[in-house]
């Protein structure tokens, strides 16, 4: 494995994606000396040349050896291989990000399929649970409920004057792990790392933020290592006032078109905040819309296997929260695009929540759930519901590990030639079933996708199937790159259907034969760039872009926006050097 990863770094091909130029850029810096070597945006470690070391006042602060970025990356990989568990590997990579950002992304992009499960799901969930232990130095902004009235001042504390993308959470629903409070900061940090690694968004233009309003997690409140506010969650009007001030402060500081991605908010807040702000700001909720994009991409790809339209299917959701409702809404949009009237499409979608099948007349249904309530007797158990409804598509998004029992899967296989089973909950412990269970219990006929990665499965007939990972990383980095590149004003739902279609188009017939519903993760950067180009085209066509003049060559425009992992050369000005530096340089030349 080390040799494979080393080859990727040395070749440079997988590190640079489809970027068209390897020219080194130059940078000048007011920072000098020790502080420069502690700045992750500028630090190059032992790759600083002698001229740079002399000019910047760091000669003597580094060992005399000079190491290229490629050699530095190999050293990181050697240390990575020595770590004994994924949490330690996560901590190693986050430490690298804190020291040398370009090297961090060089390593990450050398084998994104290998590193994605470490910096994102499932390991990031464990890292959030252990954030008190894993915490080394702060990344991003920590804004609390007690900072109301002063948020603009806190925003100004961030050193970057140009921020184009913000990922924010309040930590109440971290993956399928529940309320982790301030420990949820690992999610915005991880998401934005993928903005860059998978989409090419410049990391210095990204800002992770946690809104700490307290936590209802009693274990955290008693934990001496907990780093957040030690009181119950503040709700109601004070919470809404915090959000309102936050949105205004961010856009006042960085511009009205700043992308603000909401992440891991609980159902009670996720939909209403999205509906409240989506037409006022450039914002989206990844749990609702990003999950929808990747799930629908898998369904669109599956159509090529089943030779059917989306509207030919009966779809049952295990779960009726923000993910399920977001996917359902995007399915409706896709069915309408196929020519199915909306009301007829709604009848194809059924949902199960903690109280059982959602049907008309059932008490305490939210407005969002009410839309998918049908005339039907109430049923409680998923086995009974599957047997009665006879869905052709079963989607799990309730974070109930093992919810797709042996009986449920066998029932799906009994009345479907090719049952579509998506176990999308994260992390792996919350997955509704494993790939192996799905493939074996359906005798290899099941079309499977999951939220977390699963190993390939070899069937008794000798076939090896590679389960597709319905990872949101296929969606949000490409969406973010397209949105920030053209300064999009608002993000329409059509953007996520467009994203789903682009992802599905990148799935080859060979991939489908292997059981994959998504392109290989190592091609995710190419997918993101293609997605961004299409989004920019959509934005200008629908008059929701704010960057003018409109670029004639959209592909070249997107490539010009993409972050490069190559080290920049510091501008060398001999006249600005201290006399001692000039003397050392002269001596070395002689």
PDB file of N, CA and C in Angstrom, residues 9-85:
ATOM      1  N   UNK A   9       2.075   9.928  -5.367  1.00  0.00           N
ATOM      2  CA  UNK A   9       2.669  11.223  -5.042  1.00  0.00           C
ATOM      3  C   UNK A   9       3.788  11.573  -6.000  1.00  0.00           C
ATOM      4  N   UNK A  10       4.637  10.584  -6.295  1.00  0.00           N
ATOM      5  CA  UNK A  10       5.777  10.860  -7.167  1.00  0.00           C
ATOM      6  C   UNK A  10       5.334  11.185  -8.587  1.00  0.00           C
ATOM      7  N   UNK A  11       4.296  10.481  -9.060  1.00  0.00           N
ATOM      8  CA  UNK A  11       3.800  10.773 -10.407  1.00  0.00           C
ATOM      9  C   UNK A  11       3.098  12.117 -10.462  1.00  0.00           C
ATOM     10  N   UNK A  12       2.418  12.458  -9.353  1.00  0.00           N
ATOM     11  CA  UNK A  12       1.720  13.741  -9.296  1.00  0.00           C
ATOM     12  C   UNK A  12       0.398  13.748 -10.005  1.00  0.00           C
ATOM     13  N   UNK A  13       0.055  12.664 -10.729  1.00  0.00           N
ATOM     14  CA  UNK A  13      -1.156  12.688 -11.548  1.00  0.00           C
ATOM     15  C   UNK A  13      -2.404  12.750 -10.708  1.00  0.00           C
ATOM     16  N   UNK A  14      -2.491  11.907  -9.684  1.00  0.00           N
ATOM     17  CA  UNK A  14      -3.707  11.892  -8.889  1.00  0.00           C
ATOM     18  C   UNK A  14      -3.776  13.079  -7.952  1.00  0.00           C
ATOM     19  N   UNK A  15      -2.632  13.725  -7.695  1.00  0.00           N
ATOM     20  CA  UNK A  15      -2.639  14.876  -6.804  1.00  0.00           C
ATOM     21  C   UNK A  15      -3.222  16.108  -7.472  1.00  0.00           C
ATOM     22  N   UNK A  16      -3.035  16.216  -8.782  1.00  0.00           N
ATOM     23  CA  UNK A  16      -3.423  17.451  -9.449  1.00  0.00           C
ATOM     24  C   UNK A  16      -4.750  17.344 -10.189  1.00  0.00           C
ATOM     25  N   UNK A  17      -5.386  16.176 -10.143  1.00  0.00           N
ATOM     26  CA  UNK A  17      -6.663  16.039 -10.816  1.00  0.00           C
ATOM     27  C   UNK A  17      -6.541  16.376 -12.281  1.00  0.00           C
ATOM     28  N   UNK A  18      -7.410  17.242 -12.766  1.00  0.00           N
ATOM     29  CA  UNK A  18      -7.370  17.623 -14.175  1.00  0.00           C
ATOM     30  C   UNK A  18      -6.830  19.025 -14.363  1.00  0.00           C
ATOM     31  N   UNK A  19      -6.089  19.532 -13.373  1.00  0.00           N
ATOM     32  CA  UNK A  19      -5.554  20.877 -13.506  1.00  0.00           C
ATOM     33  C   UNK A  19      -4.578  20.931 -14.668  1.00  0.00           C
ATOM     34  N   UNK A  20      -4.606  22.018 -15.375  1.00  0.00           N
ATOM     35  CA  UNK A  20      -3.928  22.078 -16.661  1.00  0.00           C
ATOM     36  C   UNK A  20      -2.508  22.626 -16.580  1.00  0.00           C
ATOM     37  N   UNK A  21      -2.125  23.184 -15.433  1.00  0.00           N
ATOM     38  CA  UNK A  21      -0.810  23.814 -15.395  1.00  0.00           C
ATOM     39  C   UNK A  21      -0.069  23.412 -14.141  1.00  0.00           C
ATOM     40  N   UNK A  22       1.218  23.151 -14.267  1.00  0.00           N
ATOM     41  CA  UNK A  22       2.053  22.833 -13.122  1.00  0.00           C
ATOM     42  C   UNK A  22       3.007  23.983 -12.806  1.00  0.00           C
ATOM     43  N   UNK A  23       2.754  25.145 -13.368  1.00  0.00           N
ATOM     44  CA  UNK A  23       3.628  26.282 -13.128  1.00  0.00           C
ATOM     45  C   UNK A  23       3.587  26.665 -11.658  1.00  0.00           C
ATOM     46  N   UNK A  24       4.759  26.936 -11.101  1.00  0.00           N
ATOM     47  CA  UNK A  24       4.811  27.367  -9.710  1.00  0.00           C
ATOM     48  C   UNK A  24       4.459  28.846  -9.623  1.00  0.00           C
ATOM     49  N   UNK A  25       3.647  29.192  -8.638  1.00  0.00           N
ATOM     50  CA  UNK A  25       3.326  30.595  -8.421  1.00  0.00           C
ATOM     51  C   UNK A  25       4.220  31.139  -7.325  1.00  0.00           C
ATOM     52  N   UNK A  26       4.276  32.442  -7.239  1.00  0.00           N
ATOM     53  CA  UNK A  26       5.126  33.072  -6.238  1.00  0.00           C
ATOM     54  C   UNK A  26       4.265  33.811  -5.232  1.00  0.00           C
ATOM     55  N   UNK A  27       4.833  34.043  -4.053  1.00  0.00           N
ATOM     56  CA  UNK A  27       4.110  34.731  -2.997  1.00  0.00           C
ATOM     57  C   UNK A  27       5.100  35.583  -2.214  1.00  0.00           C
ATOM     58  N   UNK A  28       4.617  36.718  -1.753  1.00  0.00           N
ATOM     59  CA  UNK A  28       5.426  37.542  -0.849  1.00  0.00           C
ATOM     60  C   UNK A  28       4.729  37.554   0.501  1.00  0.00           C
ATOM     61  N   UNK A  29       5.491  37.696   1.558  1.00  0.00           N
ATOM     62  CA  UNK A  29       4.913  37.624   2.895  1.00  0.00           C
ATOM     63  C   UNK A  29       5.537  38.662   3.809  1.00  0.00           C
ATOM     64  N   UNK A  30       4.699  39.284   4.621  1.00  0.00           N
ATOM     65  CA  UNK A  30       5.189  40.212   5.632  1.00  0.00           C
ATOM     66  C   UNK A  30       5.723  39.451   6.843  1.00  0.00           C
ATOM     67  N   UNK A  31       5.246  38.188   6.981  1.00  0.00           N
ATOM     68  CA  UNK A  31       5.713  37.368   8.092  1.00  0.00           C
ATOM     69  C   UNK A  31       7.137  36.907   7.841  1.00  0.00           C
ATOM     70  N   UNK A  32       7.921  36.871   8.926  1.00  0.00           N
ATOM     71  CA  UNK A  32       9.298  36.414   8.821  1.00  0.00           C
ATOM     72  C   UNK A  32       9.621  35.593  10.053  1.00  0.00           C
ATOM     73  N   UNK A  33      10.725  34.877   9.966  1.00  0.00           N
ATOM     74  CA  UNK A  33      11.263  34.204  11.130  1.00  0.00           C
ATOM     75  C   UNK A  33      10.393  33.080  11.658  1.00  0.00           C
ATOM     76  N   UNK A  34      10.454  32.894  12.957  1.00  0.00           N
ATOM     77  CA  UNK A  34       9.807  31.768  13.629  1.00  0.00           C
ATOM     78  C   UNK A  34       8.313  31.705  13.329  1.00  0.00           C
ATOM     79  N   UNK A  35       7.637  32.860  13.329  1.00  0.00           N
ATOM     80  CA  UNK A  35       6.187  32.889  13.102  1.00  0.00           C
ATOM     81  C   UNK A  35       5.826  32.303  11.736  1.00  0.00           C
ATOM     82  N   UNK A  36       6.661  32.532  10.746  1.00  0.00           N
ATOM     83  CA  UNK A  36       6.390  32.017   9.405  1.00  0.00           C
ATOM     84  C   UNK A  36       6.355  30.497   9.401  1.00  0.00           C
ATOM     85  N   UNK A  37       7.266  29.876  10.143  1.00  0.00           N
ATOM     86  CA  UNK A  37       7.325  28.412  10.169  1.00  0.00           C
ATOM     87  C   UNK A  37       6.158  27.807  10.935  1.00  0.00           C
ATOM     88  N   UNK A  38       5.393  28.638  11.618  1.00  0.00           N
ATOM     89  CA  UNK A  38       4.214  28.165  12.354  1.00  0.00           C
ATOM     90  C   UNK A  38       2.916  28.542  11.639  1.00  0.00           C
ATOM     91  N   UNK A  39       3.032  29.114  10.455  1.00  0.00           N
ATOM     92  CA  UNK A  39       1.852  29.489   9.673  1.00  0.00           C
ATOM     93  C   UNK A  39       1.567  28.375   8.662  1.00  0.00           C
ATOM     94  N   UNK A  40       0.489  27.608   8.841  1.00  0.00           N
ATOM     95  CA  UNK A  40       0.251  26.458   7.953  1.00  0.00           C
ATOM     96  C   UNK A  40      -0.009  26.855   6.507  1.00  0.00           C
ATOM     97  N   UNK A  41      -0.470  28.081   6.262  1.00  0.00           N
ATOM     98  CA  UNK A  41      -0.721  28.530   4.893  1.00  0.00           C
ATOM     99  C   UNK A  41       0.587  28.770   4.138  1.00  0.00           C
ATOM    100  N   UNK A  42       1.633  29.166   4.855  1.00  0.00           N
ATOM    101  CA  UNK A  42       2.896  29.552   4.217  1.00  0.00           C
ATOM    102  C   UNK A  42       4.024  28.557   4.443  1.00  0.00           C
ATOM    103  N   UNK A  43       3.928  27.771   5.490  1.00  0.00           N
ATOM    104  CA  UNK A  43       5.027  26.892   5.867  1.00  0.00           C
ATOM    105  C   UNK A  43       5.287  25.819   4.804  1.00  0.00           C
ATOM    106  N   UNK A  44       6.557  25.653   4.469  1.00  0.00           N
ATOM    107  CA  UNK A  44       6.979  24.595   3.536  1.00  0.00           C
ATOM    108  C   UNK A  44       7.932  23.617   4.201  1.00  0.00           C
ATOM    109  N   UNK A  45       8.164  23.791   5.520  1.00  0.00           N
ATOM    110  CA  UNK A  45       9.067  22.898   6.215  1.00  0.00           C
ATOM    111  C   UNK A  45      10.455  22.951   5.612  1.00  0.00           C
ATOM    112  N   UNK A  46      11.052  21.797   5.406  1.00  0.00           N
ATOM    113  CA  UNK A  46      12.420  21.726   4.899  1.00  0.00           C
ATOM    114  C   UNK A  46      12.493  21.897   3.388  1.00  0.00           C
ATOM    115  N   UNK A  47      11.381  22.272   2.759  1.00  0.00           N
ATOM    116  CA  UNK A  47      11.386  22.562   1.319  1.00  0.00           C
ATOM    117  C   UNK A  47      11.754  24.016   1.029  1.00  0.00           C
ATOM    118  N   UNK A  48      11.867  24.856   2.053  1.00  0.00           N
ATOM    119  CA  UNK A  48      12.344  26.223   1.827  1.00  0.00           C
ATOM    120  C   UNK A  48      13.755  26.172   1.231  1.00  0.00           C
ATOM    121  N   UNK A  49      13.969  26.936   0.165  1.00  0.00           N
ATOM    122  CA  UNK A  49      15.309  26.997  -0.432  1.00  0.00           C
ATOM    123  C   UNK A  49      16.234  27.824   0.457  1.00  0.00           C
ATOM    124  N   UNK A  50      17.521  27.766   0.177  1.00  0.00           N
ATOM    125  CA  UNK A  50      18.472  28.556   0.954  1.00  0.00           C
ATOM    126  C   UNK A  50      18.175  30.043   0.819  1.00  0.00           C
ATOM    127  N   UNK A  51      17.871  30.480  -0.403  1.00  0.00           N
ATOM    128  CA  UNK A  51      17.556  31.900  -0.614  1.00  0.00           C
ATOM    129  C   UNK A  51      16.342  32.317   0.215  1.00  0.00           C
ATOM    130  N   UNK A  52      15.321  31.458   0.219  1.00  0.00           N
ATOM    131  CA  UNK A  52      14.119  31.780   0.989  1.00  0.00           C
ATOM    132  C   UNK A  52      14.414  31.800   2.483  1.00  0.00           C
ATOM    133  N   UNK A  53      15.197  30.855   2.944  1.00  0.00           N
ATOM    134  CA  UNK A  53      15.531  30.812   4.372  1.00  0.00           C
ATOM    135  C   UNK A  53      16.270  32.070   4.809  1.00  0.00           C
ATOM    136  N   UNK A  54      17.170  32.532   3.950  1.00  0.00           N
ATOM    137  CA  UNK A  54      17.922  33.740   4.283  1.00  0.00           C
ATOM    138  C   UNK A  54      17.037  34.977   4.260  1.00  0.00           C
ATOM    139  N   UNK A  55      16.247  35.092   3.218  1.00  0.00           N
ATOM    140  CA  UNK A  55      15.408  36.276   3.088  1.00  0.00           C
ATOM    141  C   UNK A  55      14.360  36.347   4.192  1.00  0.00           C
ATOM    142  N   UNK A  56      13.805  35.205   4.557  1.00  0.00           N
ATOM    143  CA  UNK A  56      12.694  35.174   5.498  1.00  0.00           C
ATOM    144  C   UNK A  56      13.139  35.064   6.949  1.00  0.00           C
ATOM    145  N   UNK A  57      14.438  35.015   7.159  1.00  0.00           N
ATOM    146  CA  UNK A  57      14.934  34.976   8.531  1.00  0.00           C
ATOM    147  C   UNK A  57      14.710  33.655   9.230  1.00  0.00           C
ATOM    148  N   UNK A  58      14.697  32.565   8.477  1.00  0.00           N
ATOM    149  CA  UNK A  58      14.483  31.257   9.093  1.00  0.00           C
ATOM    150  C   UNK A  58      15.706  30.348   8.930  1.00  0.00           C
ATOM    151  N   UNK A  59      16.794  30.901   8.370  1.00  0.00           N
ATOM    152  CA  UNK A  59      18.033  30.127   8.260  1.00  0.00           C
ATOM    153  C   UNK A  59      18.527  29.838   9.674  1.00  0.00           C
ATOM    154  N   UNK A  60      18.736  28.569   9.980  1.00  0.00           N
ATOM    155  CA  UNK A  60      19.127  28.178  11.327  1.00  0.00           C
ATOM    156  C   UNK A  60      17.968  27.658  12.145  1.00  0.00           C
ATOM    157  N   UNK A  61      16.739  28.016  11.766  1.00  0.00           N
ATOM    158  CA  UNK A  61      15.555  27.486  12.456  1.00  0.00           C
ATOM    159  C   UNK A  61      15.138  26.134  11.896  1.00  0.00           C
ATOM    160  N   UNK A  62      15.754  25.758  10.770  1.00  0.00           N
ATOM    161  CA  UNK A  62      15.471  24.480  10.129  1.00  0.00           C
ATOM    162  C   UNK A  62      16.764  23.690   9.996  1.00  0.00           C
ATOM    163  N   UNK A  63      16.695  22.371   9.964  1.00  0.00           N
ATOM    164  CA  UNK A  63      17.903  21.575   9.691  1.00  0.00           C
ATOM    165  C   UNK A  63      18.492  21.978   8.343  1.00  0.00           C
ATOM    166  N   UNK A  64      19.758  21.774   8.113  1.00  0.00           N
ATOM    167  CA  UNK A  64      20.393  22.258   6.879  1.00  0.00           C
ATOM    168  C   UNK A  64      19.985  21.502   5.620  1.00  0.00           C
ATOM    169  N   UNK A  65      19.354  20.341   5.778  1.00  0.00           N
ATOM    170  CA  UNK A  65      18.959  19.561   4.608  1.00  0.00           C
ATOM    171  C   UNK A  65      17.781  20.214   3.892  1.00  0.00           C
ATOM    172  N   UNK A  66      17.691  19.991   2.578  1.00  0.00           N
ATOM    173  CA  UNK A  66      16.573  20.486   1.783  1.00  0.00           C
ATOM    174  C   UNK A  66      15.792  19.273   1.258  1.00  0.00           C
ATOM    175  N   UNK A  67      14.498  19.228   1.552  1.00  0.00           N
ATOM    176  CA  UNK A  67      13.652  18.113   1.128  1.00  0.00           C
ATOM    177  C   UNK A  67      12.542  18.620   0.207  1.00  0.00           C
ATOM    178  N   UNK A  68      12.352  17.941  -0.903  1.00  0.00           N
ATOM    179  CA  UNK A  68      11.254  18.310  -1.808  1.00  0.00           C
ATOM    180  C   UNK A  68       9.919  17.940  -1.167  1.00  0.00           C
ATOM    181  N   UNK A  69       8.852  18.488  -1.713  1.00  0.00           N
ATOM    182  CA  UNK A  69       7.520  18.175  -1.197  1.00  0.00           C
ATOM    183  C   UNK A  69       7.225  16.682  -1.342  1.00  0.00           C
ATOM    184  N   UNK A  70       7.698  16.076  -2.427  1.00  0.00           N
ATOM    185  CA  UNK A  70       7.450  14.653  -2.651  1.00  0.00           C
ATOM    186  C   UNK A  70       8.095  13.806  -1.553  1.00  0.00           C
ATOM    187  N   UNK A  71       9.309  14.142  -1.177  1.00  0.00           N
ATOM    188  CA  UNK A  71       9.995  13.398  -0.118  1.00  0.00           C
ATOM    189  C   UNK A  71       9.305  13.638   1.218  1.00  0.00           C
ATOM    190  N   UNK A  72       8.875  14.879   1.467  1.00  0.00           N
ATOM    191  CA  UNK A  72       8.145  15.176   2.696  1.00  0.00           C
ATOM    192  C   UNK A  72       6.876  14.322   2.779  1.00  0.00           C
ATOM    193  N   UNK A  73       6.175  14.193   1.653  1.00  0.00           N
ATOM    194  CA  UNK A  73       4.950  13.402   1.627  1.00  0.00           C
ATOM    195  C   UNK A  73       5.233  11.938   1.926  1.00  0.00           C
ATOM    196  N   UNK A  74       6.315  11.426   1.390  1.00  0.00           N
ATOM    197  CA  UNK A  74       6.677  10.028   1.657  1.00  0.00           C
ATOM    198  C   UNK A  74       6.955   9.810   3.137  1.00  0.00           C
ATOM    199  N   UNK A  75       7.548  10.787   3.779  1.00  0.00           N
ATOM    200  CA  UNK A  75       7.811  10.674   5.213  1.00  0.00           C
ATOM    201  C   UNK A  75       6.493  10.645   6.000  1.00  0.00           C
ATOM    202  N   UNK A  76       5.545  11.480   5.590  1.00  0.00           N
ATOM    203  CA  UNK A  76       4.231  11.470   6.243  1.00  0.00           C
ATOM    204  C   UNK A  76       3.558  10.107   6.070  1.00  0.00           C
ATOM    205  N   UNK A  77       3.641   9.563   4.863  1.00  0.00           N
ATOM    206  CA  UNK A  77       3.016   8.266   4.598  1.00  0.00           C
ATOM    207  C   UNK A  77       3.661   7.160   5.428  1.00  0.00           C
ATOM    208  N   UNK A  78       4.966   7.235   5.619  1.00  0.00           N
ATOM    209  CA  UNK A  78       5.651   6.237   6.435  1.00  0.00           C
ATOM    210  C   UNK A  78       5.158   6.294   7.881  1.00  0.00           C
ATOM    211  N   UNK A  79       4.970   7.507   8.395  1.00  0.00           N
ATOM    212  CA  UNK A  79       4.443   7.656   9.754  1.00  0.00           C
ATOM    213  C   UNK A  79       2.985   7.223   9.833  1.00  0.00           C
ATOM    214  N   UNK A  80       2.241   7.505   8.783  1.00  0.00           N
ATOM    215  CA  UNK A  80       0.825   7.115   8.728  1.00  0.00           C
ATOM    216  C   UNK A  80       0.695   5.593   8.839  1.00  0.00           C
ATOM    217  N   UNK A  81       1.544   4.882   8.119  1.00  0.00           N
ATOM    218  CA  UNK A  81       1.494   3.417   8.119  1.00  0.00           C
ATOM    219  C   UNK A  81       1.818   2.839   9.497  1.00  0.00           C
ATOM    220  N   UNK A  82       2.559   3.567  10.290  1.00  0.00           N
ATOM    221  CA  UNK A  82       2.956   3.070  11.606  1.00  0.00           C
ATOM    222  C   UNK A  82       1.844   3.191  12.643  1.00  0.00           C
ATOM    223  N   UNK A  83       0.854   4.053  12.379  1.00  0.00           N
ATOM    224  CA  UNK A  83      -0.234   4.229  13.348  1.00  0.00           C
ATOM    225  C   UNK A  83      -1.083   2.963  13.427  1.00  0.00           C
ATOM    226  N   UNK A  84      -1.586   2.666  14.609  1.00  0.00           N
ATOM    227  CA  UNK A  84      -2.248   1.386  14.857  1.00  0.00           C
ATOM    228  C   UNK A  84      -3.763   1.437  14.703  1.00  0.00           C
ATOM    229  N   UNK A  85      -4.358   2.626  14.706  1.00  0.00           N
ATOM    230  CA  UNK A  85      -5.816   2.709  14.553  1.00  0.00           C
ATOM    231  C   UNK A  85      -6.190   3.979  13.809  1.00  0.00           C
TER     232      UNK A  85
END
